[in-house]
mmCIF file of the N, C-alpha and C atoms, coordinates in Angstrom:
data_MODEL
# 
_entry.id   MODEL 
# 
loop_
_atom_site.group_PDB 
_atom_site.id 
_atom_site.type_symbol 
_atom_site.label_atom_id 
_atom_site.label_alt_id 
_atom_site.label_comp_id 
_atom_site.label_asym_id 
_atom_site.label_entity_id 
_atom_site.label_seq_id 
_atom_site.pdbx_PDB_ins_code 
_atom_site.Cartn_x 
_atom_site.Cartn_y 
_atom_site.Cartn_z 
_atom_site.occupancy 
_atom_site.B_iso_or_equiv 
_atom_site.pdbx_formal_charge 
_atom_site.auth_seq_id 
_atom_site.auth_comp_id 
_atom_site.auth_asym_id 
_atom_site.auth_atom_id 
_atom_site.pdbx_PDB_model_num 
ATOM 1   N N  . MET A 1 1  ? -12.786 9.019   6.713   1.00 0.00 ? 1  MET A N  1 
ATOM 2   C CA . MET A 1 1  ? -11.593 7.688   7.169   1.00 0.00 ? 1  MET A CA 1 
ATOM 3   C C  . MET A 1 1  ? -10.157 8.344   6.522   1.00 0.00 ? 1  MET A C  1 
ATOM 4   N N  . SER A 1 2  ? -9.570  8.172   7.831   1.00 0.00 ? 2  SER A N  1 
ATOM 5   C CA . SER A 1 2  ? -7.578  9.163   7.320   1.00 0.00 ? 2  SER A CA 1 
ATOM 6   C C  . SER A 1 2  ? -7.168  7.802   6.420   1.00 0.00 ? 2  SER A C  1 
ATOM 7   N N  . ALA A 1 3  ? -6.099  8.173   6.467   1.00 0.00 ? 3  ALA A N  1 
ATOM 8   C CA . ALA A 1 3  ? -4.975  7.144   5.061   1.00 0.00 ? 3  ALA A CA 1 
ATOM 9   C C  . ALA A 1 3  ? -3.988  6.914   5.836   1.00 0.00 ? 3  ALA A C  1 
ATOM 10  N N  . ALA A 1 4  ? -3.480  5.250   5.361   1.00 0.00 ? 4  ALA A N  1 
ATOM 11  C CA . ALA A 1 4  ? -2.629  4.472   6.058   1.00 0.00 ? 4  ALA A CA 1 
ATOM 12  C C  . ALA A 1 4  ? -1.890  3.928   5.462   1.00 0.00 ? 4  ALA A C  1 
ATOM 13  N N  . VAL A 1 5  ? -0.478  4.194   5.273   1.00 0.00 ? 5  VAL A N  1 
ATOM 14  C CA . VAL A 1 5  ? -0.256  3.474   4.691   1.00 0.00 ? 5  VAL A CA 1 
ATOM 15  C C  . VAL A 1 5  ? 0.592   1.624   4.272   1.00 0.00 ? 5  VAL A C  1 
ATOM 16  N N  . LEU A 1 6  ? 0.661   1.027   3.686   1.00 0.00 ? 6  LEU A N  1 
ATOM 17  C CA . LEU A 1 6  ? 1.302   -0.158  4.396   1.00 0.00 ? 6  LEU A CA 1 
ATOM 18  C C  . LEU A 1 6  ? 2.264   -0.898  4.413   1.00 0.00 ? 6  LEU A C  1 
ATOM 19  N N  . ILE A 1 7  ? 3.449   -1.185  5.018   1.00 0.00 ? 7  ILE A N  1 
ATOM 20  C CA . ILE A 1 7  ? 4.817   -1.295  5.220   1.00 0.00 ? 7  ILE A CA 1 
ATOM 21  C C  . ILE A 1 7  ? 5.155   -2.122  5.800   1.00 0.00 ? 7  ILE A C  1 
ATOM 22  N N  . GLY A 1 8  ? 6.348   -3.528  5.154   1.00 0.00 ? 8  GLY A N  1 
ATOM 23  C CA . GLY A 1 8  ? 6.814   -4.469  5.700   1.00 0.00 ? 8  GLY A CA 1 
ATOM 24  C C  . GLY A 1 8  ? 6.336   -5.434  5.787   1.00 0.00 ? 8  GLY A C  1 
ATOM 25  N N  . GLY A 1 9  ? 5.707   -5.905  4.910   1.00 0.00 ? 9  GLY A N  1 
ATOM 26  C CA . GLY A 1 9  ? 4.542   -7.019  3.751   1.00 0.00 ? 9  GLY A CA 1 
ATOM 27  C C  . GLY A 1 9  ? 5.052   -7.092  2.358   1.00 0.00 ? 9  GLY A C  1 
ATOM 28  N N  . THR A 1 10 ? 4.429   -7.594  2.047   1.00 0.00 ? 10 THR A N  1 
ATOM 29  C CA . THR A 1 10 ? 4.600   -8.018  0.706   1.00 0.00 ? 10 THR A CA 1 
ATOM 30  C C  . THR A 1 10 ? 3.491   -7.646  -0.036  1.00 0.00 ? 10 THR A C  1 
ATOM 31  N N  . VAL A 1 11 ? 3.309   -6.619  -0.639  1.00 0.00 ? 11 VAL A N  1 
ATOM 32  C CA . VAL A 1 11 ? 1.942   -6.463  -2.025  1.00 0.00 ? 11 VAL A CA 1 
ATOM 33  C C  . VAL A 1 11 ? 2.278   -6.748  -2.894  1.00 0.00 ? 11 VAL A C  1 
ATOM 34  N N  . TYR A 1 12 ? 0.642   -7.525  -3.071  1.00 0.00 ? 12 TYR A N  1 
ATOM 35  C CA . TYR A 1 12 ? 0.520   -8.466  -4.472  1.00 0.00 ? 12 TYR A CA 1 
ATOM 36  C C  . TYR A 1 12 ? 0.227   -7.715  -5.473  1.00 0.00 ? 12 TYR A C  1 
ATOM 37  N N  . THR A 1 13 ? 0.487   -7.406  -6.347  1.00 0.00 ? 13 THR A N  1 
ATOM 38  C CA . THR A 1 13 ? 0.178   -6.339  -7.899  1.00 0.00 ? 13 THR A CA 1 
ATOM 39  C C  . THR A 1 13 ? -0.186  -7.113  -8.729  1.00 0.00 ? 13 THR A C  1 
ATOM 40  N N  . GLY A 1 14 ? 0.495   -8.180  -9.223  1.00 0.00 ? 14 GLY A N  1 
ATOM 41  C CA . GLY A 1 14 ? 0.652   -8.663  -11.270 1.00 0.00 ? 14 GLY A CA 1 
ATOM 42  C C  . GLY A 1 14 ? 1.523   -8.264  -11.323 1.00 0.00 ? 14 GLY A C  1 
ATOM 43  N N  . ALA A 1 15 ? 2.914   -8.054  -10.715 1.00 0.00 ? 15 ALA A N  1 
ATOM 44  C CA . ALA A 1 15 ? 4.065   -8.028  -11.233 1.00 0.00 ? 15 ALA A CA 1 
ATOM 45  C C  . ALA A 1 15 ? 5.061   -8.103  -10.616 1.00 0.00 ? 15 ALA A C  1 
ATOM 46  N N  . PHE A 1 16 ? 5.479   -9.487  -10.695 1.00 0.00 ? 16 PHE A N  1 
ATOM 47  C CA . PHE A 1 16 ? 6.051   -10.225 -9.592  1.00 0.00 ? 16 PHE A CA 1 
ATOM 48  C C  . PHE A 1 16 ? 7.875   -10.014 -10.025 1.00 0.00 ? 16 PHE A C  1 
ATOM 49  N N  . ASP A 1 17 ? 7.731   -9.206  -10.787 1.00 0.00 ? 17 ASP A N  1 
ATOM 50  C CA . ASP A 1 17 ? 9.220   -8.137  -11.690 1.00 0.00 ? 17 ASP A CA 1 
ATOM 51  C C  . ASP A 1 17 ? 9.401   -7.285  -10.970 1.00 0.00 ? 17 ASP A C  1 
ATOM 52  N N  . LYS A 1 18 ? 8.219   -6.824  -10.522 1.00 0.00 ? 18 LYS A N  1 
ATOM 53  C CA . LYS A 1 18 ? 8.574   -5.588  -10.131 1.00 0.00 ? 18 LYS A CA 1 
ATOM 54  C C  . LYS A 1 18 ? 7.965   -5.393  -8.455  1.00 0.00 ? 18 LYS A C  1 
ATOM 55  N N  . PRO A 1 19 ? 8.709   -6.202  -7.424  1.00 0.00 ? 19 PRO A N  1 
ATOM 56  C CA . PRO A 1 19 ? 8.303   -5.873  -5.704  1.00 0.00 ? 19 PRO A CA 1 
ATOM 57  C C  . PRO A 1 19 ? 8.049   -5.064  -5.403  1.00 0.00 ? 19 PRO A C  1 
ATOM 58  N N  . VAL A 1 20 ? 7.459   -3.981  -4.552  1.00 0.00 ? 20 VAL A N  1 
ATOM 59  C CA . VAL A 1 20 ? 6.802   -2.777  -4.003  1.00 0.00 ? 20 VAL A CA 1 
ATOM 60  C C  . VAL A 1 20 ? 6.412   -2.500  -2.679  1.00 0.00 ? 20 VAL A C  1 
ATOM 61  N N  . GLU A 1 21 ? 7.630   -2.381  -2.161  1.00 0.00 ? 21 GLU A N  1 
ATOM 62  C CA . GLU A 1 21 ? 7.562   -2.407  -0.144  1.00 0.00 ? 21 GLU A CA 1 
ATOM 63  C C  . GLU A 1 21 ? 6.713   -1.616  0.403   1.00 0.00 ? 21 GLU A C  1 
ATOM 64  N N  . ALA A 1 22 ? 5.693   -1.458  -0.229  1.00 0.00 ? 22 ALA A N  1 
ATOM 65  C CA . ALA A 1 22 ? 4.611   -0.484  0.085   1.00 0.00 ? 22 ALA A CA 1 
ATOM 66  C C  . ALA A 1 22 ? 3.381   0.526   -0.663  1.00 0.00 ? 22 ALA A C  1 
ATOM 67  N N  . ILE A 1 23 ? 1.891   0.348   0.680   1.00 0.00 ? 23 ILE A N  1 
ATOM 68  C CA . ILE A 1 23 ? 0.912   -0.190  -0.588  1.00 0.00 ? 23 ILE A CA 1 
ATOM 69  C C  . ILE A 1 23 ? 0.530   2.264   0.318   1.00 0.00 ? 23 ILE A C  1 
ATOM 70  N N  . ALA A 1 24 ? 0.214   3.035   -0.194  1.00 0.00 ? 24 ALA A N  1 
ATOM 71  C CA . ALA A 1 24 ? -1.078  4.158   0.870   1.00 0.00 ? 24 ALA A CA 1 
ATOM 72  C C  . ALA A 1 24 ? -1.777  3.527   0.175   1.00 0.00 ? 24 ALA A C  1 
ATOM 73  N N  . ILE A 1 25 ? -3.250  3.614   1.311   1.00 0.00 ? 25 ILE A N  1 
ATOM 74  C CA . ILE A 1 25 ? -4.394  4.243   0.951   1.00 0.00 ? 25 ILE A CA 1 
ATOM 75  C C  . ILE A 1 25 ? -5.935  4.916   2.178   1.00 0.00 ? 25 ILE A C  1 
ATOM 76  N N  . SER A 1 26 ? -6.698  5.183   1.602   1.00 0.00 ? 26 SER A N  1 
ATOM 77  C CA . SER A 1 26 ? -7.407  5.811   1.363   1.00 0.00 ? 26 SER A CA 1 
ATOM 78  C C  . SER A 1 26 ? -9.371  6.003   1.265   1.00 0.00 ? 26 SER A C  1 
ATOM 79  N N  . ASP A 1 27 ? -9.837  5.922   2.325   1.00 0.00 ? 27 ASP A N  1 
ATOM 80  C CA . ASP A 1 27 ? -11.494 5.494   2.714   1.00 0.00 ? 27 ASP A CA 1 
ATOM 81  C C  . ASP A 1 27 ? -11.658 4.707   0.598   1.00 0.00 ? 27 ASP A C  1 
ATOM 82  N N  . GLY A 1 28 ? -10.739 3.053   0.958   1.00 0.00 ? 28 GLY A N  1 
ATOM 83  C CA . GLY A 1 28 ? -11.519 2.406   -0.071  1.00 0.00 ? 28 GLY A CA 1 
ATOM 84  C C  . GLY A 1 28 ? -10.346 2.238   -1.374  1.00 0.00 ? 28 GLY A C  1 
ATOM 85  N N  . LYS A 1 29 ? -9.256  3.752   -1.045  1.00 0.00 ? 29 LYS A N  1 
ATOM 86  C CA . LYS A 1 29 ? -9.035  3.092   -3.002  1.00 0.00 ? 29 LYS A CA 1 
ATOM 87  C C  . LYS A 1 29 ? -7.376  3.442   -2.568  1.00 0.00 ? 29 LYS A C  1 
ATOM 88  N N  . VAL A 1 30 ? -6.602  2.967   -3.744  1.00 0.00 ? 30 VAL A N  1 
ATOM 89  C CA . VAL A 1 30 ? -4.610  2.521   -3.395  1.00 0.00 ? 30 VAL A CA 1 
ATOM 90  C C  . VAL A 1 30 ? -4.470  4.328   -4.122  1.00 0.00 ? 30 VAL A C  1 
ATOM 91  N N  . LEU A 1 31 ? -3.749  5.082   -2.762  1.00 0.00 ? 31 LEU A N  1 
ATOM 92  C CA . LEU A 1 31 ? -3.165  6.115   -3.491  1.00 0.00 ? 31 LEU A CA 1 
ATOM 93  C C  . LEU A 1 31 ? -2.076  6.509   -3.955  1.00 0.00 ? 31 LEU A C  1 
ATOM 94  N N  . ALA A 1 32 ? -0.881  5.072   -3.393  1.00 0.00 ? 32 ALA A N  1 
ATOM 95  C CA . ALA A 1 32 ? 0.590   4.807   -4.773  1.00 0.00 ? 32 ALA A CA 1 
ATOM 96  C C  . ALA A 1 32 ? 0.696   3.099   -3.912  1.00 0.00 ? 32 ALA A C  1 
ATOM 97  N N  . VAL A 1 33 ? 1.662   3.011   -5.112  1.00 0.00 ? 33 VAL A N  1 
ATOM 98  C CA . VAL A 1 33 ? 2.053   1.824   -4.004  1.00 0.00 ? 33 VAL A CA 1 
ATOM 99  C C  . VAL A 1 33 ? 3.464   1.597   -4.690  1.00 0.00 ? 33 VAL A C  1 
ATOM 100 N N  . GLY A 1 34 ? 4.327   1.799   -4.365  1.00 0.00 ? 34 GLY A N  1 
ATOM 101 C CA . GLY A 1 34 ? 5.691   1.939   -4.958  1.00 0.00 ? 34 GLY A CA 1 
ATOM 102 C C  . GLY A 1 34 ? 5.796   1.713   -3.365  1.00 0.00 ? 34 GLY A C  1 
ATOM 103 N N  . SER A 1 35 ? 7.398   2.500   -3.374  1.00 0.00 ? 35 SER A N  1 
ATOM 104 C CA . SER A 1 35 ? 8.496   3.255   -2.266  1.00 0.00 ? 35 SER A CA 1 
ATOM 105 C C  . SER A 1 35 ? 7.663   3.242   -1.247  1.00 0.00 ? 35 SER A C  1 
ATOM 106 N N  . GLU A 1 36 ? 8.470   3.758   0.148   1.00 0.00 ? 36 GLU A N  1 
ATOM 107 C CA . GLU A 1 36 ? 7.378   3.238   1.489   1.00 0.00 ? 36 GLU A CA 1 
ATOM 108 C C  . GLU A 1 36 ? 7.436   5.276   1.490   1.00 0.00 ? 36 GLU A C  1 
ATOM 109 N N  . SER A 1 37 ? 9.281   5.908   0.748   1.00 0.00 ? 37 SER A N  1 
ATOM 110 C CA . SER A 1 37 ? 9.346   7.156   0.908   1.00 0.00 ? 37 SER A CA 1 
ATOM 111 C C  . SER A 1 37 ? 7.338   8.289   0.374   1.00 0.00 ? 37 SER A C  1 
ATOM 112 N N  . LYS A 1 38 ? 7.139   7.152   -1.342  1.00 0.00 ? 38 LYS A N  1 
ATOM 113 C CA . LYS A 1 38 ? 6.617   7.661   -2.265  1.00 0.00 ? 38 LYS A CA 1 
ATOM 114 C C  . LYS A 1 38 ? 4.965   7.539   -1.953  1.00 0.00 ? 38 LYS A C  1 
ATOM 115 N N  . CYS A 1 39 ? 4.643   6.532   -1.210  1.00 0.00 ? 39 CYS A N  1 
ATOM 116 C CA . CYS A 1 39 ? 3.147   6.112   -0.496  1.00 0.00 ? 39 CYS A CA 1 
ATOM 117 C C  . CYS A 1 39 ? 3.338   6.886   1.500   1.00 0.00 ? 39 CYS A C  1 
ATOM 118 N N  . ARG A 1 40 ? 4.648   7.366   1.614   1.00 0.00 ? 40 ARG A N  1 
ATOM 119 C CA . ARG A 1 40 ? 4.072   7.955   2.992   1.00 0.00 ? 40 ARG A CA 1 
ATOM 120 C C  . ARG A 1 40 ? 3.744   10.049  1.895   1.00 0.00 ? 40 ARG A C  1 
ATOM 121 N N  . ALA A 1 41 ? 4.469   10.488  0.857   1.00 0.00 ? 41 ALA A N  1 
ATOM 122 C CA . ALA A 1 41 ? 4.075   11.416  0.182   1.00 0.00 ? 41 ALA A CA 1 
ATOM 123 C C  . ALA A 1 41 ? 2.879   11.829  0.187   1.00 0.00 ? 41 ALA A C  1 
ATOM 124 N N  . ALA A 1 42 ? 2.313   10.886  -0.871  1.00 0.00 ? 42 ALA A N  1 
ATOM 125 C CA . ALA A 1 42 ? 1.524   10.513  -1.009  1.00 0.00 ? 42 ALA A CA 1 
ATOM 126 C C  . ALA A 1 42 ? 0.044   10.265  -0.711  1.00 0.00 ? 42 ALA A C  1 
ATOM 127 N N  . SER A 1 43 ? 0.187   9.546   1.119   1.00 0.00 ? 43 SER A N  1 
ATOM 128 C CA . SER A 1 43 ? -1.012  9.594   2.182   1.00 0.00 ? 43 SER A CA 1 
ATOM 129 C C  . SER A 1 43 ? -0.855  11.078  3.155   1.00 0.00 ? 43 SER A C  1 
ATOM 130 N N  . GLY A 1 44 ? -0.436  11.840  3.193   1.00 0.00 ? 44 GLY A N  1 
ATOM 131 C CA . GLY A 1 44 ? -0.200  12.584  3.630   1.00 0.00 ? 44 GLY A CA 1 
ATOM 132 C C  . GLY A 1 44 ? 0.783   12.333  5.427   1.00 0.00 ? 44 GLY A C  1 
ATOM 133 N N  . LYS A 1 45 ? 0.934   13.912  6.236   1.00 0.00 ? 45 LYS A N  1 
ATOM 134 C CA . LYS A 1 45 ? 1.412   13.765  7.435   1.00 0.00 ? 45 LYS A CA 1 
ATOM 135 C C  . LYS A 1 45 ? 0.588   13.015  8.250   1.00 0.00 ? 45 LYS A C  1 
ATOM 136 N N  . ASP A 1 46 ? -0.872  13.105  9.022   1.00 0.00 ? 46 ASP A N  1 
ATOM 137 C CA . ASP A 1 46 ? -1.610  12.864  9.916   1.00 0.00 ? 46 ASP A CA 1 
ATOM 138 C C  . ASP A 1 46 ? -1.745  10.655  8.775   1.00 0.00 ? 46 ASP A C  1 
ATOM 139 N N  . ALA A 1 47 ? -1.271  10.023  8.183   1.00 0.00 ? 47 ALA A N  1 
ATOM 140 C CA . ALA A 1 47 ? -1.675  9.414   7.533   1.00 0.00 ? 47 ALA A CA 1 
ATOM 141 C C  . ALA A 1 47 ? -0.723  7.829   9.124   1.00 0.00 ? 47 ALA A C  1 
ATOM 142 N N  . HIS A 1 48 ? -1.774  6.782   9.181   1.00 0.00 ? 48 HIS A N  1 
ATOM 143 C CA . HIS A 1 48 ? -1.207  5.469   10.443  1.00 0.00 ? 48 HIS A CA 1 
ATOM 144 C C  . HIS A 1 48 ? -0.538  4.594   9.621   1.00 0.00 ? 48 HIS A C  1 
ATOM 145 N N  . VAL A 1 49 ? -0.197  4.425   9.817   1.00 0.00 ? 49 VAL A N  1 
ATOM 146 C CA . VAL A 1 49 ? 1.817   3.779   9.347   1.00 0.00 ? 49 VAL A CA 1 
ATOM 147 C C  . VAL A 1 49 ? 1.369   2.128   10.479  1.00 0.00 ? 49 VAL A C  1 
ATOM 148 N N  . GLN A 1 50 ? 1.368   1.122   9.741   1.00 0.00 ? 50 GLN A N  1 
ATOM 149 C CA . GLN A 1 50 ? 0.810   0.045   9.641   1.00 0.00 ? 50 GLN A CA 1 
ATOM 150 C C  . GLN A 1 50 ? 2.134   -1.158  9.633   1.00 0.00 ? 50 GLN A C  1 
ATOM 151 N N  . ASP A 1 51 ? 2.743   -2.140  9.808   1.00 0.00 ? 51 ASP A N  1 
ATOM 152 C CA . ASP A 1 51 ? 4.070   -3.027  10.117  1.00 0.00 ? 51 ASP A CA 1 
ATOM 153 C C  . ASP A 1 51 ? 3.288   -3.776  9.443   1.00 0.00 ? 51 ASP A C  1 
ATOM 154 N N  . LEU A 1 52 ? 3.002   -4.627  8.758   1.00 0.00 ? 52 LEU A N  1 
ATOM 155 C CA . LEU A 1 52 ? 2.979   -5.431  8.187   1.00 0.00 ? 52 LEU A CA 1 
ATOM 156 C C  . LEU A 1 52 ? 3.193   -7.038  9.137   1.00 0.00 ? 52 LEU A C  1 
ATOM 157 N N  . ASP A 1 53 ? 4.447   -6.516  9.013   1.00 0.00 ? 53 ASP A N  1 
ATOM 158 C CA . ASP A 1 53 ? 5.364   -8.138  10.243  1.00 0.00 ? 53 ASP A CA 1 
ATOM 159 C C  . ASP A 1 53 ? 5.715   -8.808  9.469   1.00 0.00 ? 53 ASP A C  1 
ATOM 160 N N  . GLY A 1 54 ? 5.439   -9.543  7.517   1.00 0.00 ? 54 GLY A N  1 
ATOM 161 C CA . GLY A 1 54 ? 5.905   -9.829  6.852   1.00 0.00 ? 54 GLY A CA 1 
ATOM 162 C C  . GLY A 1 54 ? 4.433   -10.217 6.146   1.00 0.00 ? 54 GLY A C  1 
ATOM 163 N N  . ALA A 1 55 ? 3.163   -10.262 6.511   1.00 0.00 ? 55 ALA A N  1 
ATOM 164 C CA . ALA A 1 55 ? 2.040   -10.740 5.941   1.00 0.00 ? 55 ALA A CA 1 
ATOM 165 C C  . ALA A 1 55 ? 2.160   -9.905  4.254   1.00 0.00 ? 55 ALA A C  1 
ATOM 166 N N  . THR A 1 56 ? 1.014   -10.876 3.603   1.00 0.00 ? 56 THR A N  1 
ATOM 167 C CA . THR A 1 56 ? 0.545   -10.110 2.526   1.00 0.00 ? 56 THR A CA 1 
ATOM 168 C C  . THR A 1 56 ? -0.145  -9.341  2.191   1.00 0.00 ? 56 THR A C  1 
ATOM 169 N N  . VAL A 1 57 ? -0.747  -8.176  1.037   1.00 0.00 ? 57 VAL A N  1 
ATOM 170 C CA . VAL A 1 57 ? -1.653  -6.659  1.372   1.00 0.00 ? 57 VAL A CA 1 
ATOM 171 C C  . VAL A 1 57 ? -2.409  -7.619  -0.434  1.00 0.00 ? 57 VAL A C  1 
ATOM 172 N N  . VAL A 1 58 ? -3.500  -8.039  -0.803  1.00 0.00 ? 58 VAL A N  1 
ATOM 173 C CA . VAL A 1 58 ? -3.608  -8.334  -2.071  1.00 0.00 ? 58 VAL A CA 1 
ATOM 174 C C  . VAL A 1 58 ? -4.563  -7.401  -2.103  1.00 0.00 ? 58 VAL A C  1 
ATOM 175 N N  . PRO A 1 59 ? -5.050  -6.403  -2.313  1.00 0.00 ? 59 PRO A N  1 
ATOM 176 C CA . PRO A 1 59 ? -6.022  -5.781  -2.860  1.00 0.00 ? 59 PRO A CA 1 
ATOM 177 C C  . PRO A 1 59 ? -6.946  -5.864  -4.219  1.00 0.00 ? 59 PRO A C  1 
ATOM 178 N N  . GLY A 1 60 ? -8.104  -5.559  -2.600  1.00 0.00 ? 60 GLY A N  1 
ATOM 179 C CA . GLY A 1 60 ? -9.505  -6.298  -3.606  1.00 0.00 ? 60 GLY A CA 1 
ATOM 180 C C  . GLY A 1 60 ? -9.819  -5.663  -4.770  1.00 0.00 ? 60 GLY A C  1 
ATOM 181 N N  . LEU A 1 61 ? -9.523  -5.784  -5.801  1.00 0.00 ? 61 LEU A N  1 
ATOM 182 C CA . LEU A 1 61 ? -10.281 -5.725  -7.575  1.00 0.00 ? 61 LEU A CA 1 
ATOM 183 C C  . LEU A 1 61 ? -11.051 -5.558  -8.338  1.00 0.00 ? 61 LEU A C  1 
ATOM 184 N N  . VAL A 1 62 ? -11.702 -5.167  -8.195  1.00 0.00 ? 62 VAL A N  1 
ATOM 185 C CA . VAL A 1 62 ? -13.376 -5.186  -8.630  1.00 0.00 ? 62 VAL A CA 1 
ATOM 186 C C  . VAL A 1 62 ? -13.739 -5.234  -10.387 1.00 0.00 ? 62 VAL A C  1 
ATOM 187 N N  . GLU A 1 63 ? -14.490 -6.090  -11.521 1.00 0.00 ? 63 GLU A N  1 
ATOM 188 C CA . GLU A 1 63 ? -14.022 -5.450  -12.165 1.00 0.00 ? 63 GLU A CA 1 
ATOM 189 C C  . GLU A 1 63 ? -15.930 -5.316  -12.664 1.00 0.00 ? 63 GLU A C  1 
ATOM 190 N N  . SER A 1 64 ? -16.419 -4.684  -12.868 1.00 0.00 ? 64 SER A N  1 
ATOM 191 C CA . SER A 1 64 ? -17.221 -4.621  -13.375 1.00 0.00 ? 64 SER A CA 1 
ATOM 192 C C  . SER A 1 64 ? -18.247 -5.281  -14.450 1.00 0.00 ? 64 SER A C  1 
# 
């Protein structure tokens, strides 16, 4: 599975005072959260970039 960078929406991190503009993911794992440029760099040049058009992303946090 190739990496993906999600931009243009709200990424829920739980830190309401520190909004982020992008999230990079690959193989079910978060590679980076923060600026779009940081996430693009972390995911590689062949990553799929998806504009969320204002949608919200809630990463699936699993605690055993």
